[in-house]
GROMACS .gro file of N, CA and C in nm:
model
  510
    1PRO      N    1  -0.033  -0.916  -3.514
    1PRO     CA    2  -0.001  -0.961  -3.394
    1PRO      C    3   0.059  -0.893  -3.283
    2GLY      N    4   0.185  -0.822  -3.390
    2GLY     CA    5   0.242  -0.728  -3.314
    2GLY      C    6   0.168  -0.584  -3.215
    3CYS      N    7   0.082  -0.537  -3.326
    3CYS     CA    8  -0.008  -0.447  -3.318
    3CYS      C    9  -0.093  -0.440  -3.180
    4LEU      N   10  -0.160  -0.575  -3.194
    4LEU     CA   11  -0.234  -0.600  -3.077
    4LEU      C   12  -0.147  -0.599  -2.945
    5ALA      N   13  -0.044  -0.680  -2.946
    5ALA     CA   14   0.028  -0.694  -2.825
    5ALA      C   15   0.079  -0.552  -2.745
    6TYR      N   16   0.121  -0.471  -2.863
    6TYR     CA   17   0.179  -0.327  -2.852
    6TYR      C   18   0.037  -0.245  -2.785
    7LEU      N   19  -0.090  -0.292  -2.862
    7LEU     CA   20  -0.172  -0.161  -2.758
    7LEU      C   21  -0.214  -0.219  -2.639
    8LEU      N   22  -0.237  -0.366  -2.627
    8LEU     CA   23  -0.254  -0.410  -2.487
    8LEU      C   24  -0.169  -0.378  -2.386
    9ASP      N   25  -0.016  -0.404  -2.421
    9ASP     CA   26   0.067  -0.370  -2.315
    9ASP      C   27   0.095  -0.224  -2.296
   10GLU      N   28   0.068  -0.141  -2.374
   10GLU     CA   29   0.108   0.005  -2.374
   10GLU      C   30   0.011   0.084  -2.344
   11HIS      N   31  -0.122   0.044  -2.356
   11HIS     CA   32  -0.240   0.140  -2.353
   11HIS      C   33  -0.362   0.106  -2.256
   12ILE      N   34  -0.390  -0.014  -2.252
   12ILE     CA   35  -0.490  -0.096  -2.191
   12ILE      C   36  -0.426  -0.160  -2.086
   13LEU      N   37  -0.321  -0.242  -2.053
   13LEU     CA   38  -0.340  -0.335  -1.929
   13LEU      C   39  -0.233  -0.254  -1.824
   14LYS      N   40  -0.129  -0.187  -1.919
   14LYS     CA   41  -0.066  -0.046  -1.847
   14LYS      C   42  -0.162   0.046  -1.715
   15PHE      N   43  -0.268   0.076  -1.741
   15PHE     CA   44  -0.352   0.154  -1.691
   15PHE      C   45  -0.458   0.086  -1.622
   16ALA      N   46  -0.508  -0.041  -1.628
   16ALA     CA   47  -0.608  -0.097  -1.594
   16ALA      C   48  -0.657  -0.066  -1.435
   17LYS      N   49  -0.501  -0.171  -1.398
   17LYS     CA   50  -0.548  -0.155  -1.239
   17LYS      C   51  -0.526  -0.025  -1.174
   18ARG      N   52  -0.436   0.081  -1.257
   18ARG     CA   53  -0.420   0.173  -1.165
   18ARG      C   54  -0.509   0.269  -1.165
   19ASP      N   55  -0.584   0.289  -1.272
   19ASP     CA   56  -0.706   0.362  -1.276
   19ASP      C   57  -0.799   0.330  -1.179
   20ALA      N   58  -0.831   0.192  -1.160
   20ALA     CA   59  -0.929   0.154  -1.038
   20ALA      C   60  -0.855   0.200  -0.893
   21LEU      N   61  -0.729   0.206  -0.890
   21LEU     CA   62  -0.665   0.232  -0.747
   21LEU      C   63  -0.704   0.397  -0.737
   22LYS      N   64  -0.687   0.475  -0.840
   22LYS     CA   65  -0.697   0.598  -0.862
   22LYS      C   66  -0.839   0.648  -0.719
   23ASP      N   67  -0.952   0.560  -0.798
   23ASP     CA   68  -1.060   0.579  -0.719
   23ASP      C   69  -1.058   0.555  -0.579
   24VAL      N   70  -0.975   0.424  -0.542
   24VAL     CA   71  -0.949   0.392  -0.403
   24VAL      C   72  -0.857   0.528  -0.336
   25LEU      N   73  -0.777   0.571  -0.391
   25LEU     CA   74  -0.661   0.668  -0.346
   25LEU      C   75  -0.784   0.805  -0.291
   26GLU      N   76  -0.863   0.824  -0.375
   26GLU     CA   77  -0.933   0.936  -0.329
   26GLU      C   78  -1.008   0.915  -0.249
   27ALA      N   79  -1.079   0.785  -0.221
   27ALA     CA   80  -1.145   0.744  -0.120
   27ALA      C   81  -1.079   0.731  -0.015
   28LEU      N   82  -0.966   0.695   0.034
   28LEU     CA   83  -0.879   0.681   0.111
   28LEU      C   84  -0.814   0.817   0.188
   29ARG      N   85  -0.812   0.915   0.093
   29ARG     CA   86  -0.793   1.068   0.156
   29ARG      C   87  -0.888   1.116   0.233
   30VAL      N   88  -1.032   1.106   0.182
   30VAL     CA   89  -1.140   1.144   0.264
   30VAL      C   90  -1.200   1.066   0.398
   31ASP      N   91  -1.161   0.935   0.361
   31ASP     CA   92  -1.197   0.838   0.447
   31ASP      C   93  -1.174   0.911   0.629
   32GLU      N   94  -1.279   0.925   0.689
   32GLU     CA   95  -1.237   0.936   0.841
   32GLU      C   96  -1.165   0.817   0.910
   33GLY      N   97  -1.230   0.716   0.880
   33GLY     CA   98  -1.182   0.607   0.948
   33GLY      C   99  -1.051   0.572   0.952
   34ALA      N  100  -0.995   0.554   0.786
   34ALA     CA  101  -0.883   0.552   0.770
   34ALA      C  102  -0.782   0.645   0.810
   35LYS      N  103  -0.842   0.790   0.784
   35LYS     CA  104  -0.735   0.902   0.870
   35LYS      C  105  -0.734   0.852   0.996
   36ALA      N  106  -0.801   0.828   1.075
   36ALA     CA  107  -0.797   0.803   1.208
   36ALA      C  108  -0.688   0.661   1.248
   37ALA      N  109  -0.700   0.581   1.175
   37ALA     CA  110  -0.627   0.451   1.203
   37ALA      C  111  -0.459   0.512   1.155
   38PHE      N  112  -0.454   0.577   1.045
   38PHE     CA  113  -0.318   0.656   1.015
   38PHE      C  114  -0.264   0.729   1.143
   39ASP      N  115  -0.351   0.827   1.153
   39ASP     CA  116  -0.333   0.929   1.281
   39ASP      C  117  -0.294   0.839   1.430
   40LYS      N  118  -0.343   0.757   1.442
   40LYS     CA  119  -0.334   0.658   1.593
   40LYS      C  120  -0.177   0.599   1.592
   41GLU      N  121  -0.126   0.567   1.471
   41GLU     CA  122   0.020   0.491   1.458
   41GLU      C  123   0.114   0.585   1.370
   42ARG      N  124   0.087   0.718   1.359
   42ARG     CA  125   0.147   0.802   1.257
   42ARG      C  126   0.283   0.811   1.309
   43LYS      N  127   0.342   0.798   1.445
   43LYS     CA  128   0.490   0.856   1.513
   43LYS      C  129   0.547   0.693   1.482
   44ARG      N  130   0.511   0.597   1.531
   44ARG     CA  131   0.549   0.467   1.490
   44ARG      C  132   0.613   0.480   1.340
   45LEU      N  133   0.515   0.455   1.258
   45LEU     CA  134   0.527   0.443   1.100
   45LEU      C  135   0.646   0.554   1.089
   46LYS      N  136   0.615   0.691   1.120
   46LYS     CA  137   0.709   0.774   1.078
   46LYS      C  138   0.850   0.739   1.113
   47LYS      N  139   0.871   0.665   1.242
   47LYS     CA  140   1.004   0.628   1.287
   47LYS      C  141   1.059   0.551   1.215
   48LEU      N  142   0.978   0.420   1.175
   48LEU     CA  143   0.997   0.319   1.084
   48LEU      C  144   1.037   0.334   0.952
   49PHE      N  145   0.957   0.433   0.897
   49PHE     CA  146   0.987   0.495   0.758
   49PHE      C  147   1.105   0.569   0.744
   50GLU      N  148   1.162   0.643   0.842
   50GLU     CA  149   1.288   0.711   0.836
   50GLU      C  150   1.409   0.634   0.849
   51ALA      N  151   1.379   0.538   0.943
   51ALA     CA  152   1.503   0.439   0.951
   51ALA      C  153   1.517   0.368   0.826
   52LYS      N  154   1.425   0.315   0.773
   52LYS     CA  155   1.440   0.228   0.669
   52LYS      C  156   1.494   0.307   0.523
   53CYS      N  157   1.472   0.453   0.547
   53CYS     CA  158   1.513   0.510   0.429
   53CYS      C  159   1.639   0.564   0.419
   54LEU      N  160   1.676   0.576   0.549
   54LEU     CA  161   1.846   0.614   0.599
   54LEU      C  162   1.917   0.528   0.604
   55GLU      N  163   1.857   0.395   0.640
   55GLU     CA  164   1.927   0.249   0.647
   55GLU      C  165   1.988   0.198   0.512
   56THR      N  166   1.932   0.208   0.408
   56THR     CA  167   1.934   0.157   0.271
   56THR      C  168   2.014   0.287   0.204
   57ARG      N  169   2.050   0.378   0.230
   57ARG     CA  170   2.092   0.518   0.170
   57ARG      C  171   2.039   0.513   0.045
   58ASP      N  172   1.928   0.477   0.035
   58ASP     CA  173   1.877   0.511  -0.095
   58ASP      C  174   1.759   0.655  -0.069
   59GLY      N  175   1.713   0.631   0.075
   59GLY     CA  176   1.620   0.764   0.107
   59GLY      C  177   1.709   0.893   0.135
   60ALA      N  178   1.762   0.948   0.029
   60ALA     CA  179   1.833   1.063  -0.002
   60ALA      C  180   1.734   1.212   0.058
   61ARG      N  181   1.775   1.314   0.080
   61ARG     CA  182   1.693   1.393   0.149
   61ARG      C  183   1.705   1.477   0.040
   62MET      N  184   1.594   1.504  -0.019
   62MET     CA  185   1.569   1.580  -0.135
   62MET      C  186   1.489   1.716  -0.075
   63PHE      N  187   1.549   1.834  -0.063
   63PHE     CA  188   1.474   1.926  -0.028
   63PHE      C  189   1.438   1.929   0.130
   64SER      N  190   1.536   1.885   0.200
   64SER     CA  191   1.520   1.850   0.333
   64SER      C  192   1.402   1.761   0.387
   65GLN      N  193   1.335   1.659   0.276
   65GLN     CA  194   1.269   1.553   0.271
   65GLN      C  195   1.346   1.400   0.255
   66VAL      N  196   1.298   1.335   0.366
   66VAL     CA  197   1.342   1.196   0.361
   66VAL      C  198   1.243   1.122   0.284
   67ILE      N  199   1.316   1.048   0.148
   67ILE     CA  200   1.227   0.995   0.074
   67ILE      C  201   1.226   0.845   0.021
   68MET      N  202   1.167   0.752   0.014
   68MET     CA  203   1.156   0.611  -0.021
   68MET      C  204   1.168   0.612  -0.133
   69THR      N  205   1.269   0.519  -0.207
   69THR     CA  206   1.284   0.480  -0.357
   69THR      C  207   1.176   0.381  -0.337
   70PRO      N  208   1.113   0.332  -0.446
   70PRO     CA  209   0.991   0.200  -0.516
   70PRO      C  210   1.072   0.075  -0.462
   71ALA      N  211   1.227   0.065  -0.500
   71ALA     CA  212   1.277  -0.059  -0.449
   71ALA      C  213   1.266  -0.081  -0.293
   72THR      N  214   1.290   0.033  -0.218
   72THR     CA  215   1.317   0.024  -0.077
   72THR      C  216   1.185  -0.015  -0.034
   73PHE      N  217   1.080   0.042  -0.042
   73PHE     CA  218   0.946   0.024  -0.018
   73PHE      C  219   0.902  -0.119  -0.075
   74VAL      N  220   0.972  -0.180  -0.173
   74VAL     CA  221   0.886  -0.309  -0.198
   74VAL      C  222   0.968  -0.420  -0.096
   75ALA      N  223   1.126  -0.398  -0.090
   75ALA     CA  224   1.185  -0.454   0.003
   75ALA      C  225   1.179  -0.445   0.133
   76ASP      N  226   1.094  -0.383   0.199
   76ASP     CA  227   1.037  -0.334   0.345
   76ASP      C  228   0.946  -0.419   0.340
   77LEU      N  229   0.844  -0.407   0.237
   77LEU     CA  230   0.726  -0.515   0.252
   77LEU      C  231   0.721  -0.619   0.261
   78VAL      N  232   0.850  -0.698   0.175
   78VAL     CA  233   0.877  -0.780   0.183
   78VAL      C  234   0.961  -0.857   0.326
   79GLU      N  235   1.031  -0.781   0.364
   79GLU     CA  236   1.104  -0.812   0.462
   79GLU      C  237   1.004  -0.812   0.607
   80ARG      N  238   0.899  -0.722   0.600
   80ARG     CA  239   0.823  -0.776   0.696
   80ARG      C  240   0.699  -0.861   0.676
   81ARG      N  241   0.739  -0.923   0.578
   81ARG     CA  242   0.658  -1.037   0.535
   81ARG      C  243   0.453  -0.985   0.495
   82CYS      N  244   0.455  -0.853   0.474
   82CYS     CA  245   0.394  -0.816   0.434
   82CYS      C  246   0.315  -0.872   0.282
   83ILE      N  247   0.417  -0.878   0.225
   83ILE     CA  248   0.380  -0.940   0.083
   83ILE      C  249   0.374  -1.100   0.088
   84LYS      N  250   0.250  -1.159   0.070
   84LYS     CA  251   0.232  -1.287   0.054
   84LYS      C  252   0.098  -1.322  -0.015
   85ASP      N  253   0.083  -1.445  -0.038
   85ASP     CA  254  -0.044  -1.496  -0.089
   85ASP      C  255  -0.107  -1.607   0.006
   86THR      N  256  -0.191  -1.588   0.025
   86THR     CA  257  -0.243  -1.666   0.138
   86THR      C  258  -0.373  -1.684   0.171
   87MET      N  259  -0.442  -1.806   0.219
   87MET     CA  260  -0.591  -1.831   0.262
   87MET      C  261  -0.621  -1.825   0.399
   88VAL      N  262  -0.704  -1.759   0.437
   88VAL     CA  263  -0.703  -1.782   0.595
   88VAL      C  264  -0.887  -1.844   0.594
   89THR      N  265  -0.898  -1.904   0.689
   89THR     CA  266  -1.001  -1.935   0.783
   89THR      C  267  -1.056  -1.879   0.900
   90PRO      N  268  -1.151  -1.771   0.911
   90PRO     CA  269  -1.197  -1.708   1.006
   90PRO      C  270  -1.229  -1.801   1.095
   91THR      N  271  -1.244  -1.744   1.236
   91THR     CA  272  -1.288  -1.823   1.344
   91THR      C  273  -1.420  -1.777   1.377
   92PRO      N  274  -1.526  -1.808   1.350
   92PRO     CA  275  -1.691  -1.749   1.405
   92PRO      C  276  -1.697  -1.744   1.531
   93SER      N  277  -1.756  -1.575   1.538
   93SER     CA  278  -1.784  -1.548   1.647
   93SER      C  279  -1.910  -1.579   1.740
   94VAL      N  280  -2.005  -1.642   1.630
   94VAL     CA  281  -2.115  -1.730   1.639
   94VAL      C  282  -2.144  -1.848   1.580
   95VAL      N  283  -2.186  -1.951   1.613
   95VAL     CA  284  -2.201  -2.049   1.571
   95VAL      C  285  -2.286  -2.024   1.433
   96GLY      N  286  -2.243  -2.122   1.327
   96GLY     CA  287  -2.307  -2.079   1.222
   96GLY      C  288  -2.265  -1.941   1.130
   97ASP      N  289  -2.177  -1.890   1.161
   97ASP     CA  290  -2.139  -1.769   1.087
   97ASP      C  291  -2.063  -1.825   0.952
   98ASP      N  292  -2.030  -1.755   0.865
   98ASP     CA  293  -1.985  -1.773   0.742
   98ASP      C  294  -1.830  -1.785   0.765
   99THR      N  295  -1.793  -1.933   0.766
   99THR     CA  296  -1.627  -1.956   0.807
   99THR      C  297  -1.543  -1.991   0.674
  100ARG      N  298  -1.630  -1.936   0.547
  100ARG     CA  299  -1.549  -2.011   0.421
  100ARG      C  300  -1.399  -1.925   0.414
  101PRO      N  301  -1.316  -2.012   0.372
  101PRO     CA  302  -1.178  -1.955   0.399
  101PRO      C  303  -1.146  -1.833   0.279
  102ARG      N  304  -1.098  -1.708   0.279
  102ARG     CA  305  -1.099  -1.597   0.246
  102ARG      C  306  -0.960  -1.566   0.201
  103HIS      N  307  -0.925  -1.530   0.090
  103HIS     CA  308  -0.797  -1.524   0.013
  103HIS      C  309  -0.755  -1.357   0.038
  104SER      N  310  -0.624  -1.366   0.072
  104SER     CA  311  -0.567  -1.253   0.083
  104SER      C  312  -0.407  -1.230   0.009
  105ASN      N  313  -0.408  -1.150  -0.059
  105ASN     CA  314  -0.292  -1.121  -0.181
  105ASN      C  315  -0.252  -0.984  -0.190
  106LEU      N  316  -0.101  -1.004  -0.164
  106LEU     CA  317  -0.023  -0.879  -0.213
  106LEU      C  318   0.105  -0.904  -0.270
  107SER      N  319   0.085  -0.891  -0.394
  107SER     CA  320   0.232  -0.905  -0.488
  107SER      C  321   0.343  -0.799  -0.502
  108GLN      N  322   0.451  -0.836  -0.529
  108GLN     CA  323   0.547  -0.720  -0.526
  108GLN      C  324   0.505  -0.631  -0.659
  109LEU      N  325   0.445  -0.697  -0.759
  109LEU     CA  326   0.382  -0.608  -0.856
  109LEU      C  327   0.265  -0.496  -0.804
  110ASP      N  328   0.174  -0.583  -0.734
  110ASP     CA  329   0.074  -0.466  -0.668
  110ASP      C  330   0.147  -0.347  -0.587
  111ALA      N  331   0.254  -0.388  -0.502
  111ALA     CA  332   0.276  -0.264  -0.415
  111ALA      C  333   0.354  -0.166  -0.504
  112LYS      N  334   0.440  -0.231  -0.636
  112LYS     CA  335   0.466  -0.117  -0.725
  112LYS      C  336   0.372  -0.046  -0.753
  113GLY      N  337   0.259  -0.078  -0.813
  113GLY     CA  338   0.148  -0.025  -0.827
  113GLY      C  339   0.073   0.105  -0.775
  114ALA      N  340   0.076   0.060  -0.637
  114ALA     CA  341   0.035   0.137  -0.489
  114ALA      C  342   0.113   0.249  -0.486
  115PHE      N  343   0.253   0.194  -0.508
  115PHE     CA  344   0.344   0.289  -0.472
  115PHE      C  345   0.362   0.412  -0.591
  116THR      N  346   0.348   0.383  -0.744
  116THR     CA  347   0.299   0.487  -0.824
  116THR      C  348   0.172   0.529  -0.801
  117THR      N  349   0.070   0.498  -0.740
  117THR     CA  350  -0.063   0.563  -0.763
  117THR      C  351  -0.030   0.661  -0.642
  118GLY      N  352   0.008   0.609  -0.519
  118GLY     CA  353   0.007   0.687  -0.420
  118GLY      C  354   0.080   0.813  -0.425
  119GLN      N  355   0.199   0.814  -0.541
  119GLN     CA  356   0.278   0.966  -0.532
  119GLN      C  357   0.185   1.063  -0.615
  120ARG      N  358   0.215   1.179  -0.526
  120ARG     CA  359   0.163   1.320  -0.567
  120ARG      C  360   0.271   1.369  -0.680
  121LYS      N  361   0.189   1.419  -0.743
  121LYS     CA  362   0.286   1.445  -0.871
  121LYS      C  363   0.330   1.614  -0.826
  122ASP      N  364   0.444   1.640  -0.880
  122ASP     CA  365   0.499   1.784  -0.884
  122ASP      C  366   0.505   1.800  -0.717
  123GLU      N  367   0.556   1.726  -0.667
  123GLU     CA  368   0.568   1.718  -0.514
  123GLU      C  369   0.742   1.727  -0.494
  124ALA      N  370   0.817   1.775  -0.401
  124ALA     CA  371   0.951   1.767  -0.362
  124ALA      C  372   1.023   1.649  -0.379
  125SER      N  373   0.937   1.503  -0.364
  125SER     CA  374   0.991   1.386  -0.377
  125SER      C  375   0.984   1.362  -0.547
  126GLY      N  376   0.908   1.429  -0.625
  126GLY     CA  377   0.925   1.416  -0.753
  126GLY      C  378   0.908   1.255  -0.781
  127ASN      N  379   0.919   1.181  -0.884
  127ASN     CA  380   0.871   1.089  -0.924
  127ASN      C  381   0.959   0.998  -0.872
  128THR      N  382   1.090   1.014  -0.813
  128THR     CA  383   1.160   0.906  -0.754
  128THR      C  384   1.157   0.818  -0.663
  129GLY      N  385   1.072   0.893  -0.584
  129GLY     CA  386   1.030   0.850  -0.462
  129GLY      C  387   0.924   0.882  -0.369
  130VAL      N  388   0.869   0.861  -0.262
  130VAL     CA  389   0.763   0.937  -0.205
  130VAL      C  390   0.814   0.940  -0.046
  131ASP      N  391   0.757   1.062   0.002
  131ASP     CA  392   0.788   1.101   0.140
  131ASP      C  393   0.676   1.051   0.244
  132PHE      N  394   0.695   1.074   0.381
  132PHE     CA  395   0.620   0.985   0.456
  132PHE      C  396   0.489   1.008   0.427
  133GLU      N  397   0.410   1.079   0.398
  133GLU     CA  398   0.276   1.134   0.368
  133GLU      C  399   0.232   1.038   0.275
  134GLU      N  400   0.295   1.025   0.166
  134GLU     CA  401   0.254   0.954   0.031
  134GLU      C  402   0.298   0.792   0.098
  135PHE      N  403   0.389   0.801   0.188
  135PHE     CA  404   0.393   0.646   0.209
  135PHE      C  405   0.278   0.582   0.271
  136VAL      N  406   0.199   0.653   0.379
  136VAL     CA  407   0.117   0.641   0.439
  136VAL      C  408  -0.021   0.623   0.362
  137VAL      N  409   0.013   0.670   0.265
  137VAL     CA  410  -0.119   0.639   0.158
  137VAL      C  411  -0.082   0.522   0.091
  138CYS      N  412   0.031   0.486   0.056
  138CYS     CA  413   0.082   0.372  -0.025
  138CYS      C  414   0.042   0.244   0.045
  139LEU      N  415   0.081   0.265   0.185
  139LEU     CA  416   0.067   0.151   0.281
  139LEU      C  417  -0.113   0.117   0.269
  140GLY      N  418  -0.174   0.199   0.283
  140GLY     CA  419  -0.342   0.220   0.261
  140GLY      C  420  -0.390   0.158   0.157
  141LEU      N  421  -0.326   0.206   0.014
  141LEU     CA  422  -0.328   0.121  -0.114
  141LEU      C  423  -0.338   0.005  -0.117
  142CYS      N  424  -0.212  -0.062  -0.036
  142CYS     CA  425  -0.153  -0.170  -0.012
  142CYS      C  426  -0.263  -0.273   0.061
  143GLY      N  427  -0.293  -0.199   0.160
  143GLY     CA  428  -0.404  -0.244   0.245
  143GLY      C  429  -0.519  -0.308   0.205
  144HIS      N  430  -0.574  -0.214   0.063
  144HIS     CA  431  -0.687  -0.237   0.001
  144HIS      C  432  -0.695  -0.345  -0.100
  145ILE      N  433  -0.562  -0.345  -0.173
  145ILE     CA  434  -0.577  -0.461  -0.242
  145ILE      C  435  -0.533  -0.598  -0.190
  146LYS      N  436  -0.456  -0.603  -0.085
  146LYS     CA  437  -0.434  -0.733  -0.001
  146LYS      C  438  -0.579  -0.755   0.036
  147TYR      N  439  -0.664  -0.686   0.091
  147TYR     CA  440  -0.773  -0.747   0.163
  147TYR      C  441  -0.922  -0.694   0.042
  148GLU      N  442  -0.897  -0.676  -0.091
  148GLU     CA  443  -1.018  -0.654  -0.125
  148GLU      C  444  -1.109  -0.750  -0.173
  149GLU      N  445  -1.082  -0.853  -0.133
  149GLU     CA  446  -1.167  -1.014  -0.182
  149GLU      C  447  -1.221  -1.033  -0.038
  150VAL      N  448  -1.217  -0.973   0.103
  150VAL     CA  449  -1.287  -0.975   0.168
  150VAL      C  450  -1.383  -0.846   0.167
  151GLU      N  451  -1.493  -0.889   0.151
  151GLU     CA  452  -1.601  -0.770   0.101
  151GLU      C  453  -1.643  -0.693   0.239
  152GLU      N  454  -1.682  -0.768   0.340
  152GLU     CA  455  -1.702  -0.720   0.495
  152GLU      C  456  -1.593  -0.610   0.541
  153MET      N  457  -1.489  -0.614   0.460
  153MET     CA  458  -1.410  -0.499   0.511
  153MET      C  459  -1.454  -0.364   0.468
  154SER      N  460  -1.433  -0.258   0.564
  154SER     CA  461  -1.451  -0.151   0.517
  154SER      C  462  -1.304  -0.091   0.428
  155LEU      N  463  -1.292   0.000   0.361
  155LEU     CA  464  -1.180   0.085   0.346
  155LEU      C  465  -1.047   0.110   0.477
  156ALA      N  466  -1.168   0.133   0.572
  156ALA     CA  467  -1.074   0.174   0.726
  156ALA      C  468  -1.015   0.083   0.755
  157GLN      N  469  -1.115  -0.047   0.773
  157GLN     CA  470  -1.044  -0.202   0.801
  157GLN      C  471  -0.930  -0.252   0.721
  158ARG      N  472  -0.946  -0.221   0.616
  158ARG     CA  473  -0.845  -0.250   0.522
  158ARG      C  474  -0.700  -0.167   0.550
  159ALA      N  475  -0.712  -0.041   0.592
  159ALA     CA  476  -0.568   0.022   0.581
  159ALA      C  477  -0.561   0.020   0.706
  160GLU      N  478  -0.632  -0.034   0.844
  160GLU     CA  479  -0.568  -0.072   0.947
  160GLU      C  480  -0.552  -0.197   0.960
  161GLY      N  481  -0.576  -0.277   0.894
  161GLY     CA  482  -0.484  -0.438   0.864
  161GLY      C  483  -0.357  -0.454   0.847
  162MET      N  484  -0.332  -0.320   0.712
  162MET     CA  485  -0.216  -0.327   0.633
  162MET      C  486  -0.109  -0.271   0.782
  163ILE      N  487  -0.140  -0.154   0.825
  163ILE     CA  488  -0.084  -0.098   0.925
  163ILE      C  489  -0.032  -0.214   1.036
  164CYS      N  490  -0.140  -0.294   1.057
  164CYS     CA  491  -0.107  -0.405   1.160
  164CYS      C  492  -0.010  -0.484   1.125
  165ASN      N  493  -0.031  -0.526   0.982
  165ASN     CA  494   0.117  -0.594   0.936
  165ASN      C  495   0.211  -0.553   0.929
  166TYR      N  496   0.223  -0.439   0.864
  166TYR     CA  497   0.354  -0.371   0.865
  166TYR      C  498   0.422  -0.313   0.977
  167LEU      N  499   0.330  -0.310   1.102
  167LEU     CA  500   0.390  -0.296   1.251
  167LEU      C  501   0.424  -0.426   1.300
  168GLY      N  502   0.357  -0.555   1.221
  168GLY     CA  503   0.405  -0.687   1.282
  168GLY      C  504   0.327  -0.734   1.401
  169GLU      N  505   0.207  -0.668   1.400
  169GLU     CA  506   0.106  -0.694   1.514
  169GLU      C  507   0.028  -0.813   1.461
  170LYS      N  508  -0.021  -0.836   1.349
  170LYS     CA  509  -0.081  -0.913   1.325
  170LYS      C  510  -0.016  -0.941   1.191
   0.00000   0.00000   0.00000
């Protein structure tokens, strides 16, 4: 029994979600709609990113870059109420449209997984945190996770939805 538990915990489950997120990460980096959504809000996101990093004192300047630690990333998402599990019933634009409730979920564990996947290895921020560009990618990954059960949403719409959640607009 111990061997099976070890095999599952250390070699199978540990990488299950992260491997799927790697594919999303690659798609996110080339998706023009997602890039446009990030570019549109880049200044506002950067201002909030730097303020949060410097506010918590976790955002040490490494090689003249401000970085955010995993704990700060998750705490920031919790504070902004981006991390939650909810059911949403859409309002139909046309009578007869599908209005079944949709599940939206982003947990702290999901956010940590997105953080780990979004990090570029061999960068100045290393494995201890993310710089602003990595942070934006992490937000996009969180958007994918949060809205993955809404099949009608494109990757760009998921990223834009997460940006709106993060900024407190929706």
